[in-house]
Amino acid sequence: MKIYDAIVQAKTENRKLLAILLDPDKIVWENLGYLIQKIYQSPATHIFIGGSHVQNNILDELIVRLKQKGDLPIVLFPGNPSQISDNADAILFLSLISGRNPDYLIKHQVEAAPILKKTQLEIISTGYILIESGSETAVARVSNTKPLDRNNPDYAEHTAQAGEMLGHKLIYLEAGSGAKKAVPLEMIKKVSDNIEIPLIVGGGIIDLRGIQKAHEAGADLVVIGTAFENDAEFFENHNYTSKIINRHSEI
Ligand code: 1GP
């Protein structure tokens, strides 16, 4: 089954999904074996890979190592068109629809198109919406865009709806990696209640309760990056009760 179809099916069945985000630039390579072991022992259903300055050779090696040890779907979450590896299973083909910078709305996508045409990657068009999170995040700085007001869920809803009408297959509400404040739960609920396509939420979620709350508010897939990066035992010794799909199932 295609990765996107499986996400839609999980949404239909109200099975919640969880992605661990790996930034190859931040990985301590000596510890990679241990890190991979912890990923496959965790409740994660997907592995996302992305970062700001990733080199392709590092990306390829990381994916090969991950695939040697397990079979979670590996989804590229690229910061720019150089971060494409045919070894992955899919790519979130992002358009930063909260921003007004044409480079991140369409220019990078035009550059990536001929590269993607040569790969077997499943391409998942994603409306990417950056939400203000208490201080400037790397994604706001690099993209040179202004995040949406975190106190205006209506505007986030309309932005997500426009993304859906434009044909995006996923909406990603992003507070930014290492954000001080995660996406407000009220905003997650408002957006989730008013779009049909699956909703990804990430940025600034630091504990299992935060994952669970985002799921309960309506996120179909939650992304956890920094917290796992800082502590590979993040998922251990916690009583996580949200309905995360078992990683050994068909996804
Ligand atoms: C960033 O949403 C992801 O793009 C994850 O953010 O690193 O804060 O978990 P964190």
Short mmCIF file of N, CA and C and ligand atoms in Angstrom, two decimals, residues 21 77 128 172 174 176-179 202-205 223-227, ligand 1:
data_model
loop_
_atom_site.label_atom_id
_atom_site.label_comp_id
_atom_site.label_asym_id
_atom_site.label_seq_id
_atom_site.Cartn_x
_atom_site.Cartn_y
_atom_site.Cartn_z
N LEU A 21 11.45 12.50 13.76
CA LEU A 21 12.20 13.28 12.77
C LEU A 21 13.68 13.21 13.09
N PHE A 77 11.72 14.93 4.45
CA PHE A 77 11.07 16.17 4.87
C PHE A 77 12.11 17.27 4.59
N TYR A 128 2.32 23.42 3.89
CA TYR A 128 3.12 23.56 5.11
C TYR A 128 2.81 24.93 5.72
N TYR A 172 0.38 20.38 7.11
CA TYR A 172 1.36 20.25 8.20
C TYR A 172 1.35 21.56 8.99
N GLU A 174 3.11 23.57 11.69
CA GLU A 174 4.50 23.51 12.18
C GLU A 174 4.79 24.67 13.11
N GLY A 176 7.87 24.79 14.38
CA GLY A 176 9.31 24.94 14.17
C GLY A 176 10.07 24.03 15.11
N SER A 177 11.17 23.48 14.61
CA SER A 177 11.94 22.55 15.42
C SER A 177 12.50 23.26 16.65
N GLY A 178 12.30 22.65 17.82
CA GLY A 178 12.78 23.23 19.06
C GLY A 178 11.99 24.45 19.50
N ALA A 179 10.77 24.59 18.98
CA ALA A 179 9.95 25.77 19.31
C ALA A 179 9.68 25.85 20.81
N GLY A 202 3.61 19.35 14.33
CA GLY A 202 4.93 19.16 14.93
C GLY A 202 5.53 20.48 15.39
N GLY A 203 6.64 20.34 16.12
CA GLY A 203 7.38 21.50 16.59
C GLY A 203 7.10 21.80 18.05
N GLY A 204 8.14 21.68 18.88
CA GLY A 204 8.02 22.10 20.28
C GLY A 204 7.25 21.14 21.17
N ILE A 205 7.00 19.93 20.70
CA ILE A 205 6.33 18.94 21.55
C ILE A 205 7.42 18.18 22.30
N VAL A 223 4.71 14.79 14.88
CA VAL A 223 6.16 14.67 14.63
C VAL A 223 6.93 15.06 15.88
N ILE A 224 7.89 14.21 16.23
CA ILE A 224 8.73 14.50 17.40
C ILE A 224 10.19 14.45 16.96
N GLY A 225 10.90 15.56 17.15
CA GLY A 225 12.29 15.63 16.68
C GLY A 225 13.25 15.86 17.81
N THR A 226 13.30 17.10 18.29
CA THR A 226 14.31 17.52 19.28
C THR A 226 14.27 16.67 20.56
N ALA A 227 13.06 16.37 21.05
CA ALA A 227 12.96 15.64 22.33
C ALA A 227 13.60 14.26 22.21
C1 1GP B 1 10.15 20.16 13.06
O1 1GP B 1 7.92 19.52 13.51
C2 1GP B 1 9.25 19.10 13.59
O2 1GP B 1 9.95 20.34 11.72
C3 1GP B 1 9.67 18.61 14.95
O3 1GP B 1 9.94 19.66 15.84
O4 1GP B 1 12.18 19.19 16.81
O5 1GP B 1 10.53 20.60 18.06
O6 1GP B 1 10.18 18.14 17.83
P1 1GP B 1 10.75 19.37 17.20
#
